[in-house]
Every structure is written in structure tokens, then in C-alpha cells.
JSON list of C-alpha atoms in Angstrom, two decimals:
[
{"chain": "I", "resi": 1, "resn": "MET", "atom": "CA", "xyz": [0.03, 0.15, -0.28]},
{"chain": "I", "resi": 2, "resn": "SER", "atom": "CA", "xyz": [0.82, 3.26, -1.09]},
{"chain": "I", "resi": 3, "resn": "GLY", "atom": "CA", "xyz": [2.70, 5.82, 2.15]},
{"chain": "I", "resi": 4, "resn": "LYS", "atom": "CA", "xyz": [0.18, 8.28, -0.02]},
{"chain": "I", "resi": 5, "resn": "GLN", "atom": "CA", "xyz": [-3.55, 7.89, 0.73]},
{"chain": "I", "resi": 6, "resn": "GLN", "atom": "CA", "xyz": [-6.40, 10.34, 0.37]},
{"chain": "I", "resi": 7, "resn": "VAL", "atom": "CA", "xyz": [-8.82, 10.44, 2.65]},
{"chain": "I", "resi": 8, "resn": "SER", "atom": "CA", "xyz": [-11.99, 11.41, 2.04]},
{"chain": "I", "resi": 9, "resn": "PRO", "atom": "CA", "xyz": [-15.00, 12.04, 5.12]},
{"chain": "I", "resi": 10, "resn": "PRO", "atom": "CA", "xyz": [-16.69, 9.34, 6.30]},
{"chain": "I", "resi": 11, "resn": "ALA", "atom": "CA", "xyz": [-19.88, 8.26, 5.38]},
{"chain": "I", "resi": 12, "resn": "GLY", "atom": "CA", "xyz": [-20.44, 6.74, 8.64]},
{"chain": "I", "resi": 13, "resn": "GLY", "atom": "CA", "xyz": [-21.23, 9.43, 10.55]},
{"chain": "I", "resi": 14, "resn": "ALA", "atom": "CA", "xyz": [-18.96, 10.91, 14.22]},
{"chain": "I", "resi": 15, "resn": "GLY", "atom": "CA", "xyz": [-18.46, 7.03, 15.19]},
{"chain": "I", "resi": 16, "resn": "GLU", "atom": "CA", "xyz": [-16.63, 6.72, 11.76]},
{"chain": "I", "resi": 17, "resn": "LEU", "atom": "CA", "xyz": [-14.46, 10.66, 12.32]},
{"chain": "I", "resi": 18, "resn": "ALA", "atom": "CA", "xyz": [-13.56, 10.00, 15.39]},
{"chain": "I", "resi": 19, "resn": "LEU", "atom": "CA", "xyz": [-12.21, 6.63, 14.12]},
{"chain": "I", "resi": 20, "resn": "GLU", "atom": "CA", "xyz": [-10.31, 8.69, 11.34]},
{"chain": "I", "resi": 21, "resn": "LEU", "atom": "CA", "xyz": [-9.51, 11.58, 13.68]},
{"chain": "I", "resi": 22, "resn": "VAL", "atom": "CA", "xyz": [-7.57, 8.86, 15.53]},
{"chain": "I", "resi": 23, "resn": "ARG", "atom": "CA", "xyz": [-6.36, 6.92, 13.23]},
{"chain": "I", "resi": 24, "resn": "SER", "atom": "CA", "xyz": [-5.17, 10.06, 11.92]},
{"chain": "I", "resi": 25, "resn": "ALA", "atom": "CA", "xyz": [-3.24, 11.75, 14.68]},
{"chain": "I", "resi": 26, "resn": "ALA", "atom": "CA", "xyz": [-1.73, 8.75, 15.66]},
{"chain": "I", "resi": 27, "resn": "ARG", "atom": "CA", "xyz": [-0.10, 8.16, 12.34]},
{"chain": "I", "resi": 28, "resn": "LEU", "atom": "CA", "xyz": [0.65, 12.28, 11.66]},
{"chain": "I", "resi": 29, "resn": "THR", "atom": "CA", "xyz": [2.28, 11.60, 15.22]},
{"chain": "I", "resi": 30, "resn": "ARG", "atom": "CA", "xyz": [4.88, 8.78, 14.96]},
{"chain": "I", "resi": 31, "resn": "ALA", "atom": "CA", "xyz": [5.89, 11.03, 10.92]},
{"chain": "I", "resi": 32, "resn": "ALA", "atom": "CA", "xyz": [6.56, 14.08, 13.53]},
{"chain": "I", "resi": 33, "resn": "SER", "atom": "CA", "xyz": [8.19, 12.01, 16.37]},
{"chain": "I", "resi": 34, "resn": "LYS", "atom": "CA", "xyz": [11.55, 10.30, 13.46]},
{"chain": "I", "resi": 35, "resn": "ILE", "atom": "CA", "xyz": [13.16, 13.63, 14.16]},
{"chain": "I", "resi": 36, "resn": "PRO", "atom": "CA", "xyz": [16.76, 12.94, 14.18]},
{"chain": "I", "resi": 37, "resn": "GLY", "atom": "CA", "xyz": [18.85, 12.27, 17.72]},
{"chain": "I", "resi": 38, "resn": "VAL", "atom": "CA", "xyz": [16.08, 12.02, 19.45]},
{"chain": "I", "resi": 39, "resn": "THR", "atom": "CA", "xyz": [16.58, 8.74, 21.36]},
{"chain": "I", "resi": 40, "resn": "TYR", "atom": "CA", "xyz": [13.82, 9.52, 23.76]},
{"chain": "I", "resi": 41, "resn": "SER", "atom": "CA", "xyz": [10.57, 7.35, 23.20]},
{"chain": "I", "resi": 42, "resn": "SER", "atom": "CA", "xyz": [7.27, 9.04, 23.07]},
{"chain": "I", "resi": 43, "resn": "ILE", "atom": "CA", "xyz": [6.25, 7.74, 25.97]},
{"chain": "I", "resi": 44, "resn": "ALA", "atom": "CA", "xyz": [8.41, 11.07, 27.23]},
{"chain": "I", "resi": 45, "resn": "TRP", "atom": "CA", "xyz": [7.86, 12.90, 25.28]},
{"chain": "I", "resi": 46, "resn": "ARG", "atom": "CA", "xyz": [4.02, 12.54, 26.58]},
{"chain": "I", "resi": 47, "resn": "VAL", "atom": "CA", "xyz": [4.49, 12.49, 30.78]},
{"chain": "I", "resi": 48, "resn": "LEU", "atom": "CA", "xyz": [6.80, 15.64, 30.09]},
{"chain": "I", "resi": 49, "resn": "SER", "atom": "CA", "xyz": [4.60, 17.17, 27.85]},
{"chain": "I", "resi": 50, "resn": "ASP", "atom": "CA", "xyz": [1.67, 16.09, 31.08]},
{"chain": "I", "resi": 51, "resn": "LEU", "atom": "CA", "xyz": [3.92, 17.31, 33.92]},
{"chain": "I", "resi": 52, "resn": "GLU", "atom": "CA", "xyz": [4.05, 20.70, 32.23]},
{"chain": "I", "resi": 53, "resn": "ARG", "atom": "CA", "xyz": [0.31, 20.65, 30.99]},
{"chain": "I", "resi": 54, "resn": "ASP", "atom": "CA", "xyz": [-0.76, 19.33, 34.68]},
{"chain": "I", "resi": 55, "resn": "GLY", "atom": "CA", "xyz": [1.83, 20.23, 37.44]},
{"chain": "I", "resi": 56, "resn": "GLN", "atom": "CA", "xyz": [3.69, 17.95, 39.93]},
{"chain": "I", "resi": 57, "resn": "ALA", "atom": "CA", "xyz": [2.07, 14.64, 40.25]},
{"chain": "I", "resi": 58, "resn": "ARG", "atom": "CA", "xyz": [2.85, 11.47, 41.66]},
{"chain": "I", "resi": 59, "resn": "VAL", "atom": "CA", "xyz": [4.57, 7.69, 39.74]},
{"chain": "I", "resi": 60, "resn": "THR", "atom": "CA", "xyz": [1.64, 5.82, 40.29]},
{"chain": "I", "resi": 61, "resn": "ASP", "atom": "CA", "xyz": [-0.06, 8.53, 38.22]},
{"chain": "I", "resi": 62, "resn": "LEU", "atom": "CA", "xyz": [1.81, 8.97, 35.97]},
{"chain": "I", "resi": 63, "resn": "ALA", "atom": "CA", "xyz": [2.13, 5.23, 34.92]},
{"chain": "I", "resi": 64, "resn": "THR", "atom": "CA", "xyz": [-1.56, 5.38, 34.98]},
{"chain": "I", "resi": 65, "resn": "ALA", "atom": "CA", "xyz": [-1.71, 7.98, 33.00]},
{"chain": "I", "resi": 66, "resn": "GLN", "atom": "CA", "xyz": [0.54, 6.13, 30.37]},
{"chain": "I", "resi": 67, "resn": "ARG", "atom": "CA", "xyz": [-0.75, 2.34, 30.74]},
{"chain": "I", "resi": 68, "resn": "VAL", "atom": "CA", "xyz": [2.32, 1.66, 31.90]},
{"chain": "I", "resi": 69, "resn": "ALA", "atom": "CA", "xyz": [3.30, -0.34, 34.82]},
{"chain": "I", "resi": 70, "resn": "GLN", "atom": "CA", "xyz": [4.76, 1.39, 37.88]},
{"chain": "I", "resi": 71, "resn": "PRO", "atom": "CA", "xyz": [8.79, 0.55, 37.70]},
{"chain": "I", "resi": 72, "resn": "THR", "atom": "CA", "xyz": [8.81, 0.73, 34.76]},
{"chain": "I", "resi": 73, "resn": "MET", "atom": "CA", "xyz": [7.65, 4.11, 35.07]},
{"chain": "I", "resi": 74, "resn": "THR", "atom": "CA", "xyz": [10.31, 4.77, 37.74]},
{"chain": "I", "resi": 75, "resn": "THR", "atom": "CA", "xyz": [12.60, 3.95, 35.61]},
{"chain": "I", "resi": 76, "resn": "LEU", "atom": "CA", "xyz": [11.77, 6.10, 32.99]},
{"chain": "I", "resi": 77, "resn": "LEU", "atom": "CA", "xyz": [11.73, 8.80, 35.30]},
{"chain": "I", "resi": 78, "resn": "GLN", "atom": "CA", "xyz": [15.01, 8.20, 36.73]},
{"chain": "I", "resi": 79, "resn": "ARG", "atom": "CA", "xyz": [16.37, 8.25, 33.18]},
{"chain": "I", "resi": 80, "resn": "LEU", "atom": "CA", "xyz": [15.16, 12.08, 32.88]},
{"chain": "I", "resi": 81, "resn": "GLY", "atom": "CA", "xyz": [16.36, 12.82, 35.91]},
{"chain": "I", "resi": 82, "resn": "GLY", "atom": "CA", "xyz": [19.80, 12.38, 35.04]},
{"chain": "I", "resi": 83, "resn": "GLU", "atom": "CA", "xyz": [19.42, 14.59, 32.44]},
{"chain": "I", "resi": 84, "resn": "GLY", "atom": "CA", "xyz": [17.57, 16.76, 34.18]},
{"chain": "I", "resi": 85, "resn": "TRP", "atom": "CA", "xyz": [14.15, 17.00, 33.64]},
{"chain": "I", "resi": 86, "resn": "VAL", "atom": "CA", "xyz": [12.93, 15.85, 35.99]},
{"chain": "I", "resi": 87, "resn": "SER", "atom": "CA", "xyz": [12.97, 15.94, 40.13]},
{"chain": "I", "resi": 88, "resn": "ARG", "atom": "CA", "xyz": [11.13, 14.93, 43.23]},
{"chain": "I", "resi": 89, "resn": "ILE", "atom": "CA", "xyz": [10.03, 16.74, 46.02]},
{"chain": "I", "resi": 90, "resn": "PRO", "atom": "CA", "xyz": [8.15, 14.64, 49.26]},
{"chain": "I", "resi": 91, "resn": "ASP", "atom": "CA", "xyz": [4.45, 14.32, 49.26]},
{"chain": "I", "resi": 92, "resn": "PRO", "atom": "CA", "xyz": [2.79, 16.56, 51.21]},
{"chain": "I", "resi": 93, "resn": "ALA", "atom": "CA", "xyz": [0.05, 14.99, 51.71]},
{"chain": "I", "resi": 94, "resn": "ASP", "atom": "CA", "xyz": [1.75, 11.39, 51.70]},
{"chain": "I", "resi": 95, "resn": "GLY", "atom": "CA", "xyz": [5.23, 11.77, 53.26]},
{"chain": "I", "resi": 96, "resn": "ARG", "atom": "CA", "xyz": [5.79, 8.18, 51.89]},
{"chain": "I", "resi": 97, "resn": "ALA", "atom": "CA", "xyz": [5.22, 8.73, 48.65]},
{"chain": "I", "resi": 98, "resn": "SER", "atom": "CA", "xyz": [7.20, 11.71, 45.69]},
{"chain": "I", "resi": 99, "resn": "LEU", "atom": "CA", "xyz": [5.74, 13.84, 43.71]},
{"chain": "I", "resi": 100, "resn": "VAL", "atom": "CA", "xyz": [6.85, 14.45, 40.21]},
{"chain": "I", "resi": 101, "resn": "GLY", "atom": "CA", "xyz": [8.09, 17.28, 38.03]},
{"chain": "I", "resi": 102, "resn": "ILE", "atom": "CA", "xyz": [9.03, 18.97, 35.14]},
{"chain": "I", "resi": 103, "resn": "THR", "atom": "CA", "xyz": [11.81, 21.07, 34.99]},
{"chain": "I", "resi": 104, "resn": "ASP", "atom": "CA", "xyz": [13.07, 24.22, 33.34]},
{"chain": "I", "resi": 105, "resn": "GLU", "atom": "CA", "xyz": [15.77, 22.35, 31.63]},
{"chain": "I", "resi": 106, "resn": "GLY", "atom": "CA", "xyz": [12.85, 19.42, 30.91]},
{"chain": "I", "resi": 107, "resn": "ALA", "atom": "CA", "xyz": [10.86, 22.14, 29.54]},
{"chain": "I", "resi": 108, "resn": "ARG", "atom": "CA", "xyz": [13.46, 23.23, 26.79]},
{"chain": "I", "resi": 109, "resn": "ALA", "atom": "CA", "xyz": [14.03, 19.88, 25.76]},
{"chain": "I", "resi": 110, "resn": "LEU", "atom": "CA", "xyz": [9.89, 19.28, 25.94]},
{"chain": "I", "resi": 111, "resn": "ALA", "atom": "CA", "xyz": [10.13, 22.08, 23.40]},
{"chain": "I", "resi": 112, "resn": "ALA", "atom": "CA", "xyz": [13.23, 22.03, 21.23]},
{"chain": "I", "resi": 113, "resn": "TYR", "atom": "CA", "xyz": [11.62, 18.66, 20.87]},
{"chain": "I", "resi": 114, "resn": "ARG", "atom": "CA", "xyz": [8.06, 19.88, 19.24]},
{"chain": "I", "resi": 115, "resn": "ALA", "atom": "CA", "xyz": [9.77, 22.01, 17.40]},
{"chain": "I", "resi": 116, "resn": "GLY", "atom": "CA", "xyz": [11.38, 19.28, 15.44]},
{"chain": "I", "resi": 117, "resn": "ALA", "atom": "CA", "xyz": [8.66, 18.20, 14.92]},
{"chain": "I", "resi": 118, "resn": "ALA", "atom": "CA", "xyz": [7.21, 20.52, 13.49]},
{"chain": "I", "resi": 119, "resn": "GLU", "atom": "CA", "xyz": [10.13, 20.96, 11.36]},
{"chain": "I", "resi": 120, "resn": "LEU", "atom": "CA", "xyz": [9.02, 18.26, 9.51]},
{"chain": "I", "resi": 121, "resn": "ILE", "atom": "CA", "xyz": [5.97, 18.70, 9.52]},
{"chain": "I", "resi": 122, "resn": "ALA", "atom": "CA", "xyz": [6.53, 22.62, 8.36]},
{"chain": "I", "resi": 123, "resn": "PRO", "atom": "CA", "xyz": [7.43, 21.90, 4.29]},
{"chain": "I", "resi": 124, "resn": "GLN", "atom": "CA", "xyz": [4.24, 19.74, 3.79]},
{"chain": "I", "resi": 125, "resn": "LEU", "atom": "CA", "xyz": [2.53, 22.46, 5.47]},
{"chain": "I", "resi": 126, "resn": "ALA", "atom": "CA", "xyz": [4.24, 24.11, 3.10]},
{"chain": "I", "resi": 127, "resn": "THR", "atom": "CA", "xyz": [2.46, 22.42, -0.05]},
{"chain": "I", "resi": 128, "resn": "LEU", "atom": "CA", "xyz": [-1.16, 22.83, 0.77]},
{"chain": "I", "resi": 129, "resn": "SER", "atom": "CA", "xyz": [-3.61, 25.52, -0.77]},
{"chain": "I", "resi": 130, "resn": "GLU", "atom": "CA", "xyz": [-4.60, 28.99, 1.85]},
{"chain": "I", "resi": 131, "resn": "ALA", "atom": "CA", "xyz": [-7.67, 26.75, 2.31]},
{"chain": "I", "resi": 132, "resn": "ASP", "atom": "CA", "xyz": [-6.82, 23.58, 3.31]},
{"chain": "I", "resi": 133, "resn": "THR", "atom": "CA", "xyz": [-3.96, 25.59, 5.99]},
{"chain": "I", "resi": 134, "resn": "ASN", "atom": "CA", "xyz": [-7.31, 27.22, 7.40]},
{"chain": "I", "resi": 135, "resn": "ALA", "atom": "CA", "xyz": [-9.05, 23.94, 7.75]},
{"chain": "I", "resi": 136, "resn": "LEU", "atom": "CA", "xyz": [-5.64, 22.38, 9.71]},
{"chain": "I", "resi": 137, "resn": "ALA", "atom": "CA", "xyz": [-5.56, 25.26, 11.41]},
{"chain": "I", "resi": 138, "resn": "ARG", "atom": "CA", "xyz": [-9.26, 24.72, 12.41]},
{"chain": "I", "resi": 139, "resn": "ALA", "atom": "CA", "xyz": [-8.93, 21.13, 13.17]},
{"chain": "I", "resi": 140, "resn": "ALA", "atom": "CA", "xyz": [-6.01, 21.98, 15.28]},
{"chain": "I", "resi": 141, "resn": "ALA", "atom": "CA", "xyz": [-8.01, 24.39, 17.47]},
{"chain": "I", "resi": 142, "resn": "LEU", "atom": "CA", "xyz": [-11.34, 21.95, 18.05]},
{"chain": "I", "resi": 143, "resn": "MET", "atom": "CA", "xyz": [-8.40, 18.40, 17.95]},
{"chain": "I", "resi": 144, "resn": "HIS", "atom": "CA", "xyz": [-6.94, 20.81, 20.73]},
{"chain": "I", "resi": 145, "resn": "ARG", "atom": "CA", "xyz": [-10.53, 21.16, 22.34]},
{"chain": "I", "resi": 146, "resn": "ILE", "atom": "CA", "xyz": [-12.37, 17.20, 21.94]},
{"chain": "I", "resi": 147, "resn": "ALA", "atom": "CA", "xyz": [-9.49, 16.11, 24.07]},
{"chain": "I", "resi": 148, "resn": "ASP", "atom": "CA", "xyz": [-9.65, 18.77, 26.61]},
{"chain": "I", "resi": 149, "resn": "ALA", "atom": "CA", "xyz": [-13.30, 17.91, 27.08]},
{"chain": "I", "resi": 150, "resn": "ILE", "atom": "CA", "xyz": [-11.86, 14.25, 27.35]}
]
């Protein structure tokens, strides 16, 4: 099957449109993550993104959100901590637990990752018509709204 696929609006209503959005968003995310020199998984970038957006979180909550085992998340956070991208502090609500937060260096790394992904996408956007570019801008805003509501 060719990598170039023409996608038409789904004929089956909201359910098919939802499925097509999930598929296309996943494909775009995978394609945009092919940044030369990046060695971290998409889970690492999602964790940093969640910490940036939502603030500090417990390891167990991060593991649950990413659907990985707690030991897996602990290992990832140790690696991110070694980079200076996350820090841990005692949880004031439970002295046995800790909260993980993104550091300024982690926020810079995340911004660089996003910029690298945007650099991969931008040349493709430049080939689109103004109408298609405007449609994608509107779609991006709508996708943010949908994601925020879920």
C-alpha cells in the first residue's frame, strides 16, 4: 500500500469520523517523532508534556495515565531525572510518596522536541493551499477542544 493515501470524510457519521481522527492523529504523531538524534520514546515526551500542562504528579498517577507499570515509569523518571528534566519532592499529603515535576531544563527539552517535530511537518504544510492550511488550523483548534473535554 502506498504511503500517500487520499482520505475522504467518513460517510458513517460521528463514530467513523472519531475513528479517522484517532488514526490520522496517531500516524501524524508517529511521523513527527522521527526527529534525528532523539533517543527518548513518545511516552517520555507525553510524560513531560503532562507535567508541563498539569503540574506535579505522583509516579503511580503518571504510570496510570501512560498505561505502563509503575516500575517502568520509575525507570523512565530516573532516566529523565538523570537528564535534569524532572525533579522529585516529598508529597506533602503523604510523606511516603513523592511528586514529580518538570524542570526548566525539561521544559526546554520538550520545546526543542516539539520544534523538531514541527520542522518535519512544516515543509508538508507549505505544499498545501491556503484553504487547506486554514482547515487544518481550525481542525487543530477543534482537536484541542475535544481532547480537553475527554
